[in-house]
């Protein structure tokens, strides 16, 4: 063996020594990683199972919400039926009071005023039913959000298993999900939003409505 | 003597996909003296009703299936036969940008839900004063 060969051998021994030192230092890290994986796997399995359960519950919750919309719509219809009958009855009573000439002086005016008051109250009840349209849009918005979460979970689950969970088109085919909605719809009786709209209309001035035609009818 | 120009409303067309809202608007219109009212559930339905039954005043919602209120307004304004019809939009959309978009589509006025009977009456009166009357 020549001297050069010894040098190469020594160099390889040095490299092996360095490798052993490196391994000695990295083994604890690798052991930690193995422990971590051992601990995280059951957690991930639990997470996958939890996502699966949640994903199954979301369409059910969505259906329940749609039922709420349907129920409030039916209730509103019933209230409107009653109010419309009431409007007709008040109208008849007002006409009868007007026709009847045998009433004590001032009584017909008093009755008329009371009937007008009832009519106004009924009108206010009817206007408050706008809440049905507004809440149905809020529910539609929540439903759409739930569907988006379900779709996200379905994408996530693909990493865990081949089993398809989450958003399937047939799970969300209730008619209420298809209705267009305003996600910012709110029952705000302060009329703040109307004031904002009026400001915009005032600013845009006459730049709205149909373009002026050359012809128009005149009423004196 | 100064000649005043007024729009005369005989037949109204109320467009909303919500039956509750349609009934509220129709009853409010009747309470302020407008009796002849046609109802439509969306823009497409309204197009058909307008062609068959006619109208000289339109109240429309924005968010509707098939054809929304904004698309319907654009169709009206682009149609020489109907482009002079006054349009009042009643919607839940109360953002500034929404109002600007509706005004760009050339609605005559804009009401944010929930509205009051007096609010609707006031807006109709504003339209009557400012809208172009029907051609003779």
mmCIF file of C-alpha atoms in Angstrom:
data_model
loop_
_atom_site.group_PDB
_atom_site.id
_atom_site.type_symbol
_atom_site.label_atom_id
_atom_site.label_comp_id
_atom_site.label_asym_id
_atom_site.label_seq_id
_atom_site.Cartn_x
_atom_site.Cartn_y
_atom_site.Cartn_z
ATOM 1 C CA UNK A 1 0.000 0.000 0.000
ATOM 2 C CA UNK A 2 1.329 3.327 -1.027
ATOM 3 C CA UNK A 3 1.363 6.460 1.094
ATOM 4 C CA UNK A 4 -1.271 8.112 -1.168
ATOM 5 C CA UNK A 5 -3.661 5.223 -0.548
ATOM 6 C CA UNK A 6 -3.266 5.715 3.212
ATOM 7 C CA UNK A 7 -4.183 9.344 2.823
ATOM 8 C CA UNK A 8 -7.365 8.446 0.914
ATOM 9 C CA UNK A 9 -8.236 5.800 3.524
ATOM 10 C CA UNK A 10 -7.733 8.309 6.344
ATOM 11 C CA UNK A 11 -9.868 10.814 4.523
ATOM 12 C CA UNK A 12 -12.687 8.272 4.194
ATOM 13 C CA UNK A 13 -12.353 7.379 7.873
ATOM 14 C CA UNK A 14 -12.629 11.092 8.737
ATOM 15 C CA UNK A 15 -15.749 11.312 6.573
ATOM 16 C CA UNK A 16 -17.250 8.266 8.265
ATOM 17 C CA UNK A 17 -16.439 9.790 11.638
ATOM 18 C CA UNK A 18 -18.180 13.022 10.643
ATOM 19 C CA UNK A 19 -21.184 10.998 9.454
ATOM 20 C CA UNK A 20 -21.356 9.159 12.779
ATOM 21 C CA UNK A 21 -21.174 12.434 14.681
ATOM 22 C CA UNK A 22 -23.899 13.924 12.472
ATOM 23 C CA UNK A 23 -26.085 10.814 12.922
ATOM 24 C CA UNK A 24 -25.530 10.887 16.668
ATOM 25 C CA UNK A 25 -26.779 14.457 16.722
ATOM 26 C CA UNK A 26 -29.725 13.969 14.326
ATOM 27 C CA UNK A 27 -31.081 10.701 15.745
ATOM 28 C CA UNK A 28 -32.837 12.476 18.668
ATOM 29 C CA UNK A 29 -34.526 14.815 16.184
ATOM 30 C CA UNK A 30 -35.631 11.890 14.032
ATOM 31 C CA UNK A 31 -36.902 10.136 17.146
ATOM 32 C CA UNK A 32 -38.871 13.274 18.061
ATOM 33 C CA UNK A 33 -40.369 13.387 14.571
ATOM 34 C CA UNK A 34 -41.400 9.721 14.851
ATOM 35 C CA UNK A 35 -43.017 10.374 18.235
ATOM 36 C CA UNK A 36 -44.765 13.429 16.793
ATOM 37 C CA UNK A 37 -46.100 11.424 13.849
ATOM 38 C CA UNK A 38 -47.246 8.670 16.195
ATOM 39 C CA UNK A 39 -49.170 11.235 18.208
ATOM 40 C CA UNK A 40 -50.536 13.259 15.295
ATOM 41 C CA UNK A 41 -51.901 10.321 13.293
ATOM 42 C CA UNK A 42 -54.748 9.522 15.737
ATOM 43 C CA UNK A 43 -55.505 13.264 15.985
ATOM 44 C CA UNK A 44 -55.708 13.501 12.194
ATOM 45 C CA UNK A 45 -57.901 10.403 12.080
ATOM 46 C CA UNK A 46 -60.176 11.957 14.669
ATOM 47 C CA UNK A 47 -60.220 15.198 12.691
ATOM 48 C CA UNK A 48 -61.120 13.315 9.509
ATOM 49 C CA UNK A 49 -63.939 11.529 11.286
ATOM 50 C CA UNK A 50 -65.141 14.806 12.811
ATOM 51 C CA UNK A 51 -65.101 16.496 9.393
ATOM 52 C CA UNK A 52 -67.104 13.594 7.986
ATOM 53 C CA UNK A 53 -69.724 13.915 10.735
ATOM 54 C CA UNK A 54 -69.870 17.721 10.386
ATOM 55 C CA UNK A 55 -70.156 17.421 6.646
ATOM 56 C CA UNK A 56 -73.124 15.091 7.031
ATOM 57 C CA UNK A 57 -74.799 17.511 9.452
ATOM 58 C CA UNK A 58 -74.427 20.626 7.289
ATOM 59 C CA UNK A 59 -77.020 19.675 4.641
ATOM 60 C CA UNK A 60 -79.454 18.702 7.401
ATOM 61 C CA UNK A 61 -78.975 22.083 9.074
ATOM 62 C CA UNK A 62 -79.405 23.758 5.708
ATOM 63 C CA UNK A 63 -82.691 21.901 5.133
ATOM 64 C CA UNK A 64 -83.902 22.976 8.571
ATOM 65 C CA UNK A 65 -83.158 26.599 7.741
ATOM 66 C CA UNK A 66 -85.059 26.280 4.479
ATOM 67 C CA UNK A 67 -88.003 24.918 6.442
ATOM 68 C CA UNK A 68 -87.858 28.045 8.614
ATOM 69 C CA UNK A 69 -88.141 30.197 5.480
ATOM 70 C CA UNK A 70 -91.097 28.138 4.274
ATOM 71 C CA UNK A 71 -92.809 28.324 7.663
ATOM 72 C CA UNK A 72 -92.414 32.101 7.980
ATOM 73 C CA UNK A 73 -93.709 32.520 4.433
ATOM 74 C CA UNK A 74 -96.810 30.494 5.283
ATOM 75 C CA UNK A 75 -97.349 32.417 8.518
ATOM 76 C CA UNK A 76 -96.958 35.735 6.669
ATOM 77 C CA UNK A 77 -99.509 34.618 4.088
ATOM 78 C CA UNK A 78 -101.980 33.752 6.843
ATOM 79 C CA UNK A 79 -101.450 37.102 8.577
ATOM 80 C CA UNK A 80 -101.853 38.931 5.259
ATOM 81 C CA UNK A 81 -105.113 37.041 4.572
ATOM 82 C CA UNK A 82 -106.479 38.192 7.929
ATOM 83 C CA UNK A 83 -105.285 41.763 7.406
ATOM 84 C CA UNK A 84 -106.813 41.953 3.931
ATOM 85 C CA UNK A 85 -110.167 40.721 5.294
ATOM 86 C CA UNK A 86 -109.871 43.276 8.059
ATOM 87 C CA UNK A 87 -109.221 46.089 5.544
ATOM 88 C CA UNK A 88 -112.388 45.111 3.655
ATOM 89 C CA UNK A 89 -114.453 44.968 6.871
ATOM 90 C CA UNK A 90 -113.193 48.393 7.996
ATOM 91 C CA UNK A 91 -114.013 49.826 4.569
ATOM 92 C CA UNK A 92 -117.575 48.441 4.771
ATOM 93 C CA UNK A 93 -118.007 49.801 8.290
ATOM 94 C CA UNK A 94 -116.749 53.232 7.234
ATOM 95 C CA UNK A 95 -119.204 53.258 4.327
ATOM 96 C CA UNK A 96 -122.062 52.219 6.635
ATOM 97 C CA UNK A 97 -121.188 54.894 9.177
ATOM 98 C CA UNK A 98 -121.163 57.466 6.382
ATOM 99 C CA UNK A 99 -124.538 56.266 5.064
ATOM 100 C CA UNK A 100 -126.224 56.081 8.475
ATOM 101 C CA UNK A 101 -127.931 59.383 9.232
ATOM 102 C CA UNK A 102 -129.434 58.337 12.572
ATOM 103 C CA UNK A 103 -126.262 58.556 14.641
ATOM 104 C CA UNK A 104 -125.798 61.049 17.461
ATOM 105 C CA UNK A 105 -123.910 64.203 16.425
ATOM 106 C CA UNK A 106 -120.175 63.609 16.534
ATOM 107 C CA UNK A 107 -120.482 59.836 16.883
ATOM 108 C CA UNK A 108 -119.940 59.061 13.218
ATOM 109 C CA UNK A 109 -116.754 61.201 13.218
ATOM 110 C CA UNK A 110 -115.555 59.425 16.348
ATOM 111 C CA UNK A 111 -116.278 56.007 14.856
ATOM 112 C CA UNK A 112 -114.612 56.962 11.620
ATOM 113 C CA UNK A 113 -111.544 58.164 13.474
ATOM 114 C CA UNK A 114 -111.385 54.894 15.467
ATOM 115 C CA UNK A 115 -111.723 52.850 12.278
ATOM 116 C CA UNK A 116 -108.967 54.907 10.651
ATOM 117 C CA UNK A 117 -106.787 54.175 13.679
ATOM 118 C CA UNK A 118 -107.426 50.436 13.332
ATOM 119 C CA UNK A 119 -106.653 50.678 9.609
ATOM 120 C CA UNK A 120 -103.337 52.397 10.387
ATOM 121 C CA UNK A 121 -102.466 49.736 12.977
ATOM 122 C CA UNK A 122 -103.252 46.989 10.456
ATOM 123 C CA UNK A 123 -101.157 48.787 7.880
ATOM 124 C CA UNK A 124 -98.213 48.922 10.314
ATOM 125 C CA UNK A 125 -98.556 45.192 11.030
ATOM 126 C CA UNK A 126 -98.544 44.524 7.281
ATOM 127 C CA UNK A 127 -95.445 46.676 6.701
ATOM 128 C CA UNK A 128 -93.645 44.821 9.532
ATOM 129 C CA UNK A 129 -94.136 41.588 7.560
ATOM 130 C CA UNK A 130 -91.326 42.765 5.293
ATOM 131 C CA UNK A 131 -89.191 41.039 7.903
ATOM 132 C CA UNK A 132 -90.160 37.740 6.209
ATOM 133 C CA UNK A 133 -88.518 38.701 2.913
ATOM 134 C CA UNK A 134 -85.457 40.107 4.679
ATOM 135 C CA UNK A 135 -84.928 37.083 6.950
ATOM 136 C CA UNK A 136 -85.438 34.680 4.040
ATOM 137 C CA UNK A 137 -82.543 36.430 2.276
ATOM 138 C CA UNK A 138 -80.433 36.232 5.431
ATOM 139 C CA UNK A 139 -81.211 32.503 5.691
ATOM 140 C CA UNK A 140 -80.360 31.999 2.008
ATOM 141 C CA UNK A 141 -77.049 33.752 2.660
ATOM 142 C CA UNK A 142 -76.268 31.486 5.653
ATOM 143 C CA UNK A 143 -77.229 28.448 3.569
ATOM 144 C CA UNK A 144 -74.818 29.474 0.841
ATOM 145 C CA UNK A 145 -72.071 29.934 3.458
ATOM 146 C CA UNK A 146 -72.750 26.476 4.858
ATOM 147 C CA UNK A 147 -72.519 25.016 1.377
ATOM 148 C CA UNK A 148 -69.168 26.772 0.872
ATOM 149 C CA UNK A 149 -67.873 25.366 4.190
ATOM 150 C CA UNK A 150 -69.061 21.916 3.138
ATOM 151 C CA UNK A 151 -67.227 22.240 -0.174
ATOM 152 C CA UNK A 152 -64.064 23.284 1.696
ATOM 153 C CA UNK A 153 -64.345 20.287 4.007
ATOM 154 C CA UNK A 154 -64.844 17.997 0.999
ATOM 155 C CA UNK A 155 -61.610 19.288 -0.540
ATOM 156 C CA UNK A 156 -59.802 18.794 2.778
ATOM 157 C CA UNK A 157 -61.124 15.241 3.135
ATOM 158 C CA UNK A 158 -59.625 14.256 -0.191
ATOM 159 C CA UNK A 159 -56.231 14.391 1.556
ATOM 160 C CA UNK A 160 -57.347 11.896 4.185
ATOM 161 C CA UNK A 161 -59.265 9.287 2.264
ATOM 162 C CA UNK A 162 -60.770 8.325 -1.046
ATOM 163 C CA UNK A 163 -64.235 8.413 0.503
ATOM 164 C CA UNK A 164 -66.194 11.340 -0.913
ATOM 165 C CA UNK A 165 -67.764 13.437 1.794
ATOM 166 C CA UNK A 166 -69.024 16.966 1.817
ATOM 167 C CA UNK A 167 -70.572 18.964 -0.979
ATOM 168 C CA UNK A 168 -72.504 16.825 -3.356
ATOM 169 C CA UNK A 169 -74.876 18.733 -5.584
ATOM 170 C CA UNK A 170 -77.873 16.578 -4.632
ATOM 171 C CA UNK A 171 -77.471 17.450 -0.947
ATOM 172 C CA UNK A 172 -78.305 21.103 -1.639
ATOM 173 C CA UNK A 173 -81.202 21.016 -4.033
ATOM 174 C CA UNK A 174 -83.809 22.692 -1.861
ATOM 175 C CA UNK A 175 -85.565 25.450 -3.782
ATOM 176 C CA UNK A 176 -84.702 28.079 -1.155
ATOM 177 C CA UNK A 177 -80.992 27.731 -1.931
ATOM 178 C CA UNK A 178 -81.528 28.833 -5.497
ATOM 179 C CA UNK A 179 -83.121 32.154 -4.638
ATOM 180 C CA UNK A 180 -80.958 35.183 -5.287
ATOM 181 C CA UNK A 181 -80.269 37.054 -2.079
ATOM 182 C CA UNK A 182 -78.639 40.135 -0.656
ATOM 183 C CA UNK A 183 -76.023 38.982 1.847
ATOM 184 C CA UNK A 184 -76.220 42.355 3.600
ATOM 185 C CA UNK A 185 -80.019 42.341 3.958
ATOM 186 C CA UNK A 186 -81.080 43.646 7.354
ATOM 187 C CA UNK A 187 -84.281 44.651 9.080
ATOM 188 C CA UNK A 188 -83.217 48.184 9.921
ATOM 189 C CA UNK A 189 -86.159 50.422 10.761
ATOM 190 C CA UNK A 190 -83.947 53.440 11.414
ATOM 191 C CA UNK A 191 -84.145 54.309 7.672
ATOM 192 C CA UNK A 192 -80.412 55.103 7.767
ATOM 193 C CA UNK A 193 -79.886 53.115 4.573
ATOM 194 C CA UNK A 194 -82.771 54.956 2.866
ATOM 195 C CA UNK A 195 -81.088 58.234 3.791
ATOM 196 C CA UNK A 196 -77.854 57.036 2.162
ATOM 197 C CA UNK A 197 -79.826 56.053 -0.962
ATOM 198 C CA UNK A 198 -81.571 59.442 -1.033
ATOM 199 C CA UNK A 199 -78.202 61.207 -0.768
ATOM 200 C CA UNK A 200 -76.874 59.246 -3.744
ATOM 201 C CA UNK A 201 -80.047 60.001 -5.717
ATOM 202 C CA UNK A 202 -79.711 63.703 -4.870
ATOM 203 C CA UNK A 203 -76.059 63.655 -5.978
ATOM 204 C CA UNK A 204 -76.798 61.905 -9.264
ATOM 205 C CA UNK A 205 -79.501 64.538 -9.825
ATOM 206 C CA UNK A 206 -81.385 64.210 -13.047
ATOM 207 C CA UNK A 207 -79.057 61.569 -14.429
ATOM 208 C CA UNK A 208 -81.673 58.943 -13.782
ATOM 209 C CA UNK A 209 -84.927 57.739 -15.239
ATOM 210 C CA UNK A 210 -85.799 57.488 -18.891
ATOM 211 C CA UNK A 211 -84.104 59.803 -21.336
ATOM 212 C CA UNK A 212 -86.330 62.771 -22.184
ATOM 213 C CA UNK A 213 -88.341 62.268 -25.343
ATOM 214 C CA UNK A 214 -89.200 64.991 -27.801
ATOM 215 C CA UNK A 215 -92.921 64.489 -27.195
ATOM 216 C CA UNK A 216 -94.889 64.771 -23.994
ATOM 217 C CA UNK A 217 -98.494 65.282 -23.012
ATOM 218 C CA UNK A 218 -99.464 68.324 -20.962
ATOM 219 C CA UNK A 219 -102.042 68.434 -18.213
ATOM 220 C CA UNK A 220 -103.141 71.886 -17.165
ATOM 221 C CA UNK B 1 -100.975 80.416 -16.927
ATOM 222 C CA UNK B 2 -98.183 77.968 -16.326
ATOM 223 C CA UNK B 3 -98.735 74.524 -17.793
ATOM 224 C CA UNK B 4 -97.913 71.697 -15.417
ATOM 225 C CA UNK B 5 -96.783 68.339 -16.688
ATOM 226 C CA UNK B 6 -97.817 65.287 -14.674
ATOM 227 C CA UNK B 7 -97.472 61.605 -15.128
ATOM 228 C CA UNK B 8 -100.785 59.789 -14.818
ATOM 229 C CA UNK B 9 -100.598 56.312 -13.335
ATOM 230 C CA UNK B 10 -103.433 54.025 -14.398
ATOM 231 C CA UNK B 11 -101.893 50.574 -14.344
ATOM 232 C CA UNK B 12 -98.992 49.514 -12.145
ATOM 233 C CA UNK B 13 -96.761 46.494 -12.529
ATOM 234 C CA UNK B 14 -95.349 45.108 -9.267
ATOM 235 C CA UNK B 15 -92.407 42.711 -9.648
ATOM 236 C CA UNK B 16 -91.055 40.714 -6.707
ATOM 237 C CA UNK B 17 -90.233 37.031 -6.269
ATOM 238 C CA UNK B 18 -91.512 37.167 -2.691
ATOM 239 C CA UNK B 19 -95.287 36.702 -2.536
ATOM 240 C CA UNK B 20 -95.326 38.429 0.855
ATOM 241 C CA UNK B 21 -93.564 41.492 -0.555
ATOM 242 C CA UNK B 22 -95.851 41.624 -3.605
ATOM 243 C CA UNK B 23 -98.918 41.586 -1.377
ATOM 244 C CA UNK B 24 -97.459 44.291 0.887
ATOM 245 C CA UNK B 25 -96.685 46.563 -2.076
ATOM 246 C CA UNK B 26 -100.038 45.870 -3.776
ATOM 247 C CA UNK B 27 -102.021 46.569 -0.584
ATOM 248 C CA UNK B 28 -100.025 49.741 0.050
ATOM 249 C CA UNK B 29 -100.650 50.920 -3.521
ATOM 250 C CA UNK B 30 -104.385 50.211 -3.114
ATOM 251 C CA UNK B 31 -104.434 52.156 0.177
ATOM 252 C CA UNK B 32 -103.138 55.224 -1.646
ATOM 253 C CA UNK B 33 -105.576 54.920 -4.510
ATOM 254 C CA UNK B 34 -103.914 52.797 -7.183
ATOM 255 C CA UNK B 35 -106.346 50.006 -7.943
ATOM 256 C CA UNK B 36 -105.233 48.543 -11.259
ATOM 257 C CA UNK B 37 -102.181 46.449 -10.469
ATOM 258 C CA UNK B 38 -100.545 43.576 -12.325
ATOM 259 C CA UNK B 39 -98.123 41.288 -10.470
ATOM 260 C CA UNK B 40 -95.045 39.447 -11.742
ATOM 261 C CA UNK B 41 -92.641 37.089 -9.943
ATOM 262 C CA UNK B 42 -89.451 38.072 -11.814
ATOM 263 C CA UNK B 43 -88.118 40.070 -14.750
ATOM 264 C CA UNK B 44 -89.042 37.479 -17.383
ATOM 265 C CA UNK B 45 -92.563 37.143 -16.041
ATOM 266 C CA UNK B 46 -92.787 40.955 -16.007
ATOM 267 C CA UNK B 47 -91.718 41.157 -19.683
ATOM 268 C CA UNK B 48 -94.560 38.807 -20.608
ATOM 269 C CA UNK B 49 -97.095 40.651 -18.436
ATOM 270 C CA UNK B 50 -96.027 44.013 -19.840
ATOM 271 C CA UNK B 51 -96.489 42.789 -23.406
ATOM 272 C CA UNK B 52 -99.915 41.269 -22.736
ATOM 273 C CA UNK B 53 -101.436 43.523 -20.090
ATOM 274 C CA UNK B 54 -99.397 46.734 -20.305
ATOM 275 C CA UNK B 55 -98.526 49.159 -17.489
ATOM 276 C CA UNK B 56 -97.582 52.779 -17.070
ATOM 277 C CA UNK B 57 -95.647 52.484 -13.814
ATOM 278 C CA UNK B 58 -93.255 49.789 -12.613
ATOM 279 C CA UNK B 59 -92.200 48.822 -9.101
ATOM 280 C CA UNK B 60 -89.477 46.200 -9.092
ATOM 281 C CA UNK B 61 -87.351 44.270 -6.635
ATOM 282 C CA UNK B 62 -83.635 43.773 -7.420
ATOM 283 C CA UNK B 63 -82.769 40.191 -6.351
ATOM 284 C CA UNK B 64 -84.947 37.823 -8.328
ATOM 285 C CA UNK B 65 -84.394 34.553 -10.197
ATOM 286 C CA UNK B 66 -84.449 34.258 -13.994
ATOM 287 C CA UNK B 67 -84.101 37.995 -14.661
ATOM 288 C CA UNK B 68 -83.312 40.379 -11.818
ATOM 289 C CA UNK B 69 -84.645 43.898 -11.390
ATOM 290 C CA UNK B 70 -81.528 45.557 -12.727
ATOM 291 C CA UNK B 71 -81.519 43.430 -15.884
ATOM 292 C CA UNK B 72 -85.222 44.125 -16.316
ATOM 293 C CA UNK B 73 -84.618 47.887 -15.945
ATOM 294 C CA UNK B 74 -81.884 47.725 -18.608
ATOM 295 C CA UNK B 75 -84.239 45.800 -20.890
ATOM 296 C CA UNK B 76 -86.943 48.431 -20.380
ATOM 297 C CA UNK B 77 -84.559 51.319 -21.048
ATOM 298 C CA UNK B 78 -83.254 49.636 -24.169
ATOM 299 C CA UNK B 79 -86.709 48.994 -25.555
ATOM 300 C CA UNK B 80 -88.166 51.925 -27.550
ATOM 301 C CA UNK B 81 -91.712 50.792 -26.800
ATOM 302 C CA UNK B 82 -91.305 50.922 -23.031
ATOM 303 C CA UNK B 83 -88.232 53.043 -22.309
ATOM 304 C CA UNK B 84 -90.275 55.969 -20.965
ATOM 305 C CA UNK B 85 -91.936 53.927 -18.226
ATOM 306 C CA UNK B 86 -91.090 55.164 -14.724
ATOM 307 C CA UNK B 87 -89.377 52.550 -12.573
ATOM 308 C CA UNK B 88 -89.219 52.503 -8.789
ATOM 309 C CA UNK B 89 -86.829 49.964 -7.347
ATOM 310 C CA UNK B 90 -87.650 48.495 -3.907
ATOM 311 C CA UNK B 91 -84.834 46.346 -2.559
ATOM 312 C CA UNK B 92 -82.913 45.258 0.526
ATOM 313 C CA UNK B 93 -79.699 46.465 -1.147
ATOM 314 C CA UNK B 94 -78.836 49.672 0.651
ATOM 315 C CA UNK B 95 -75.143 50.108 -0.150
ATOM 316 C CA UNK B 96 -74.054 53.274 -1.905
ATOM 317 C CA UNK B 97 -72.590 51.273 -4.798
ATOM 318 C CA UNK B 98 -75.872 49.426 -5.289
ATOM 319 C CA UNK B 99 -77.817 52.681 -5.486
ATOM 320 C CA UNK B 100 -75.292 54.084 -7.972
ATOM 321 C CA UNK B 101 -75.587 50.935 -10.104
ATOM 322 C CA UNK B 102 -79.382 51.173 -10.081
ATOM 323 C CA UNK B 103 -79.254 54.865 -11.004
ATOM 324 C CA UNK B 104 -76.854 54.059 -13.842
ATOM 325 C CA UNK B 105 -79.403 51.531 -15.092
ATOM 326 C CA UNK B 106 -81.782 54.526 -15.019
ATOM 327 C CA UNK B 107 -84.349 53.659 -12.384
ATOM 328 C CA UNK B 108 -86.393 56.730 -11.452
ATOM 329 C CA UNK B 109 -86.184 56.231 -7.731
ATOM 330 C CA UNK B 110 -85.011 53.800 -5.095
ATOM 331 C CA UNK B 111 -86.493 52.466 -1.849
ATOM 332 C CA UNK B 112 -84.589 50.376 0.669
ATOM 333 C CA UNK B 113 -86.558 47.662 2.510
ATOM 334 C CA UNK B 114 -88.060 47.846 5.060
ATOM 335 C CA UNK B 115 -90.069 50.844 3.893
ATOM 336 C CA UNK B 116 -93.170 52.584 5.219
ATOM 337 C CA UNK B 117 -96.443 53.216 3.416
ATOM 338 C CA UNK B 118 -95.710 56.944 3.607
ATOM 339 C CA UNK B 119 -92.231 56.348 2.173
ATOM 340 C CA UNK B 120 -93.690 54.568 -0.842
ATOM 341 C CA UNK B 121 -96.313 57.275 -1.303
ATOM 342 C CA UNK B 122 -93.651 60.011 -1.183
ATOM 343 C CA UNK B 123 -91.467 58.257 -3.756
ATOM 344 C CA UNK B 124 -94.414 57.761 -6.121
ATOM 345 C CA UNK B 125 -95.290 61.450 -5.783
ATOM 346 C CA UNK B 126 -91.681 62.385 -6.552
ATOM 347 C CA UNK B 127 -91.796 60.227 -9.662
ATOM 348 C CA UNK B 128 -95.130 61.699 -10.746
ATOM 349 C CA UNK B 129 -93.624 65.180 -10.471
ATOM 350 C CA UNK B 130 -90.380 64.433 -12.263
ATOM 351 C CA UNK B 131 -91.043 61.602 -14.702
ATOM 352 C CA UNK B 132 -91.844 62.254 -18.330
ATOM 353 C CA UNK B 133 -95.589 61.880 -18.975
ATOM 354 C CA UNK B 134 -96.864 59.346 -21.468
ATOM 355 C CA UNK B 135 -96.779 60.450 -25.068
ATOM 356 C CA UNK B 136 -100.174 61.384 -26.420
#
